[in-house]
mmCIF file of C-alpha atoms in Angstrom:
data_model
loop_
_atom_site.group_PDB
_atom_site.id
_atom_site.type_symbol
_atom_site.label_atom_id
_atom_site.label_comp_id
_atom_site.label_asym_id
_atom_site.label_seq_id
_atom_site.Cartn_x
_atom_site.Cartn_y
_atom_site.Cartn_z
ATOM 1 C CA UNK A 1 0.025 0.167 -0.180
ATOM 2 C CA UNK A 2 1.405 3.229 -1.026
ATOM 3 C CA UNK A 3 1.260 6.083 1.419
ATOM 4 C CA UNK A 4 1.559 9.483 0.624
ATOM 5 C CA UNK A 5 2.304 12.499 3.163
ATOM 6 C CA UNK A 6 -0.277 15.077 3.409
ATOM 7 C CA UNK A 7 -0.411 18.030 0.921
ATOM 8 C CA UNK A 8 0.738 20.929 2.756
ATOM 9 C CA UNK A 9 -2.194 22.954 4.000
ATOM 10 C CA UNK A 10 -3.433 25.982 2.311
ATOM 11 C CA UNK A 11 -1.738 29.387 4.340
ATOM 12 C CA UNK A 12 -3.195 32.572 3.951
ATOM 13 C CA UNK A 13 -1.270 35.153 2.007
ATOM 14 C CA UNK A 14 -1.058 37.431 4.997
ATOM 15 C CA UNK A 15 -0.902 35.666 8.175
ATOM 16 C CA UNK A 16 -3.475 38.028 11.150
ATOM 17 C CA UNK A 17 -1.163 40.703 12.729
ATOM 18 C CA UNK A 18 0.028 39.932 15.899
ATOM 19 C CA UNK A 19 1.492 41.902 18.650
ATOM 20 C CA UNK A 20 5.575 40.634 17.494
ATOM 21 C CA UNK A 21 6.697 40.323 14.353
ATOM 22 C CA UNK A 22 7.713 36.381 13.299
ATOM 23 C CA UNK A 23 11.047 35.952 13.495
ATOM 24 C CA UNK A 24 12.038 35.303 9.954
ATOM 25 C CA UNK A 25 12.969 31.525 9.139
ATOM 26 C CA UNK A 26 16.609 30.979 8.229
ATOM 27 C CA UNK A 27 17.292 30.335 4.573
ATOM 28 C CA UNK A 28 18.003 26.358 5.259
ATOM 29 C CA UNK A 29 14.856 25.696 7.227
ATOM 30 C CA UNK A 30 12.482 27.024 4.238
ATOM 31 C CA UNK A 31 11.111 24.196 1.848
ATOM 32 C CA UNK A 32 12.504 24.017 -1.445
ATOM 33 C CA UNK A 33 9.889 24.829 -4.359
ATOM 34 C CA UNK A 34 9.601 22.825 -7.280
ATOM 35 C CA UNK A 35 10.248 25.601 -10.192
ATOM 36 C CA UNK A 36 8.979 25.362 -14.057
ATOM 37 C CA UNK A 37 12.585 24.388 -14.736
ATOM 38 C CA UNK A 38 13.072 21.393 -13.137
ATOM 39 C CA UNK A 39 13.984 18.065 -15.482
ATOM 40 C CA UNK A 40 10.891 15.742 -15.415
ATOM 41 C CA UNK A 41 12.057 13.293 -13.278
ATOM 42 C CA UNK A 42 12.916 15.955 -9.873
ATOM 43 C CA UNK A 43 9.137 16.813 -10.665
ATOM 44 C CA UNK A 44 6.189 14.842 -8.665
ATOM 45 C CA UNK A 45 5.259 12.796 -11.326
ATOM 46 C CA UNK A 46 8.092 12.250 -12.818
ATOM 47 C CA UNK A 47 9.833 11.250 -9.588
ATOM 48 C CA UNK A 48 7.272 8.764 -9.093
ATOM 49 C CA UNK A 49 7.711 7.110 -12.122
ATOM 50 C CA UNK A 50 11.383 6.645 -11.904
ATOM 51 C CA UNK A 51 10.818 5.353 -8.299
ATOM 52 C CA UNK A 52 8.360 3.138 -9.228
ATOM 53 C CA UNK A 53 10.422 1.919 -12.652
ATOM 54 C CA UNK A 54 13.536 1.424 -10.092
ATOM 55 C CA UNK A 55 12.548 -0.959 -7.492
ATOM 56 C CA UNK A 56 10.635 -2.985 -10.547
ATOM 57 C CA UNK A 57 13.311 -3.562 -12.983
ATOM 58 C CA UNK A 58 16.786 -3.238 -10.564
ATOM 59 C CA UNK A 59 15.632 -6.699 -8.468
ATOM 60 C CA UNK A 60 16.364 -4.441 -5.244
ATOM 61 C CA UNK A 61 14.308 -6.625 -2.637
ATOM 62 C CA UNK A 62 12.709 -3.810 -2.028
ATOM 63 C CA UNK A 63 8.987 -2.002 -2.303
ATOM 64 C CA UNK A 64 8.165 1.327 -2.848
ATOM 65 C CA UNK A 65 5.644 2.608 0.455
ATOM 66 C CA UNK A 66 5.521 5.970 0.327
ATOM 67 C CA UNK A 67 6.600 8.922 -1.802
ATOM 68 C CA UNK A 68 7.328 12.430 -0.272
ATOM 69 C CA UNK A 69 6.909 15.332 -2.537
ATOM 70 C CA UNK A 70 5.912 17.822 0.221
ATOM 71 C CA UNK A 71 8.676 19.839 -1.182
ATOM 72 C CA UNK A 72 11.453 19.882 -3.562
ATOM 73 C CA UNK A 73 13.304 16.921 -4.048
ATOM 74 C CA UNK A 74 10.769 14.200 -3.438
ATOM 75 C CA UNK A 75 11.911 11.211 -1.166
ATOM 76 C CA UNK A 76 11.128 7.546 -1.307
ATOM 77 C CA UNK A 77 10.460 5.208 1.125
ATOM 78 C CA UNK A 78 11.093 1.682 0.468
ATOM 79 C CA UNK A 79 10.771 -1.511 2.952
ATOM 80 C CA UNK A 80 12.817 -4.661 2.236
ATOM 81 C CA UNK A 81 10.379 -7.498 1.006
ATOM 82 C CA UNK A 82 12.659 -9.916 3.126
ATOM 83 C CA UNK A 83 15.792 -10.181 5.372
ATOM 84 C CA UNK A 84 17.871 -11.426 2.836
ATOM 85 C CA UNK A 85 18.330 -7.791 1.674
ATOM 86 C CA UNK A 86 21.658 -6.657 3.673
ATOM 87 C CA UNK A 87 22.429 -3.671 1.861
ATOM 88 C CA UNK A 88 21.488 -1.525 -0.660
ATOM 89 C CA UNK A 89 22.619 1.335 -3.773
ATOM 90 C CA UNK A 90 21.308 2.927 -6.265
ATOM 91 C CA UNK A 91 24.341 2.368 -8.240
ATOM 92 C CA UNK A 92 23.915 0.275 -11.229
ATOM 93 C CA UNK A 93 20.027 1.148 -11.111
ATOM 94 C CA UNK A 94 20.016 2.059 -14.919
ATOM 95 C CA UNK A 95 16.130 4.147 -14.323
ATOM 96 C CA UNK A 96 17.760 5.510 -11.322
ATOM 97 C CA UNK A 97 21.057 6.489 -12.337
ATOM 98 C CA UNK A 98 19.821 8.441 -15.930
ATOM 99 C CA UNK A 99 17.181 10.081 -14.103
ATOM 100 C CA UNK A 100 19.502 11.515 -11.238
ATOM 101 C CA UNK A 101 23.440 10.576 -12.656
ATOM 102 C CA UNK A 102 24.105 8.911 -9.345
ATOM 103 C CA UNK A 103 23.555 12.110 -7.113
ATOM 104 C CA UNK A 104 21.539 10.376 -3.815
ATOM 105 C CA UNK A 105 21.433 10.598 -0.733
ATOM 106 C CA UNK A 106 20.141 7.554 1.677
ATOM 107 C CA UNK A 107 17.791 9.549 3.971
ATOM 108 C CA UNK A 108 17.006 6.906 6.550
ATOM 109 C CA UNK A 109 16.801 4.038 7.562
ATOM 110 C CA UNK A 110 14.367 1.940 10.225
ATOM 111 C CA UNK A 111 13.154 -1.105 11.837
ATOM 112 C CA UNK A 112 10.172 -1.981 13.684
ATOM 113 C CA UNK A 113 8.672 -5.538 15.134
ATOM 114 C CA UNK A 114 5.114 -6.179 13.253
ATOM 115 C CA UNK A 115 4.167 -9.277 14.244
ATOM 116 C CA UNK A 116 7.518 -10.536 15.262
ATOM 117 C CA UNK A 117 9.008 -9.817 12.056
ATOM 118 C CA UNK A 118 11.584 -6.811 11.687
ATOM 119 C CA UNK A 119 10.520 -4.503 8.957
ATOM 120 C CA UNK A 120 13.349 -2.770 7.261
ATOM 121 C CA UNK A 121 13.017 0.856 5.613
ATOM 122 C CA UNK A 122 15.503 2.434 3.664
ATOM 123 C CA UNK A 123 14.647 6.164 1.749
ATOM 124 C CA UNK A 124 16.057 7.454 -1.128
ATOM 125 C CA UNK A 125 16.380 11.457 -2.376
ATOM 126 C CA UNK A 126 17.968 12.421 -5.525
ATOM 127 C CA UNK A 127 20.486 15.134 -4.812
ATOM 128 C CA UNK A 128 18.893 18.309 -6.080
ATOM 129 C CA UNK A 129 19.899 19.099 -10.184
ATOM 130 C CA UNK A 130 20.897 22.523 -8.836
ATOM 131 C CA UNK A 131 24.182 21.452 -6.531
ATOM 132 C CA UNK A 132 24.233 24.913 -4.590
ATOM 133 C CA UNK A 133 20.833 23.822 -3.280
ATOM 134 C CA UNK A 134 22.358 20.119 -1.787
ATOM 135 C CA UNK A 135 22.866 21.836 1.581
ATOM 136 C CA UNK A 136 19.608 23.268 2.243
ATOM 137 C CA UNK A 137 17.698 19.688 0.632
ATOM 138 C CA UNK A 138 20.145 17.466 3.061
ATOM 139 C CA UNK A 139 19.253 19.727 6.329
ATOM 140 C CA UNK A 140 15.606 19.552 5.143
ATOM 141 C CA UNK A 141 15.859 15.763 4.810
ATOM 142 C CA UNK A 142 16.282 15.030 8.177
ATOM 143 C CA UNK A 143 13.037 16.896 9.243
ATOM 144 C CA UNK A 144 10.804 15.401 6.553
ATOM 145 C CA UNK A 145 12.478 11.412 7.539
ATOM 146 C CA UNK A 146 11.223 12.397 10.778
ATOM 147 C CA UNK A 147 7.930 12.926 9.940
ATOM 148 C CA UNK A 148 7.722 10.036 7.582
ATOM 149 C CA UNK A 149 9.082 7.877 10.465
ATOM 150 C CA UNK A 150 5.682 9.310 12.481
ATOM 151 C CA UNK A 151 3.307 8.697 9.110
ATOM 152 C CA UNK A 152 5.028 4.655 9.148
ATOM 153 C CA UNK A 153 4.797 3.901 12.479
ATOM 154 C CA UNK A 154 8.492 4.291 13.114
ATOM 155 C CA UNK A 155 8.867 5.920 16.119
#
């Protein structure tokens, strides 16, 4: 079953006035936006196609269980289909490498007990098409990982 994080809530264009101005968020804390000039694999629909194609064609022993496209870049959460999956790399997976040129970050892994069985999860995020955004994407990925772990019941 594929789960998606809920879409961000609509926020009014102008927040209601307060007695004190809200502190400005540091640039590294702001979500990255999907821009019109992004290569197709980095768009939510393109990423979904690449993630499922990679899982289906590369014999990875992982199933895609959730996609987080709440901000750029998307993250794919996968679950090991059995205990034989010991290590995993997107290296050599043609659909993923063609789309993202080997620029991948392993965001997280987790394990929990389900009916006495250990379930292992791995998350994969392509690094942004613009390398200048890498630091922000990596910092944001940590926060997004916490949200996905909670959504998957890994906390």
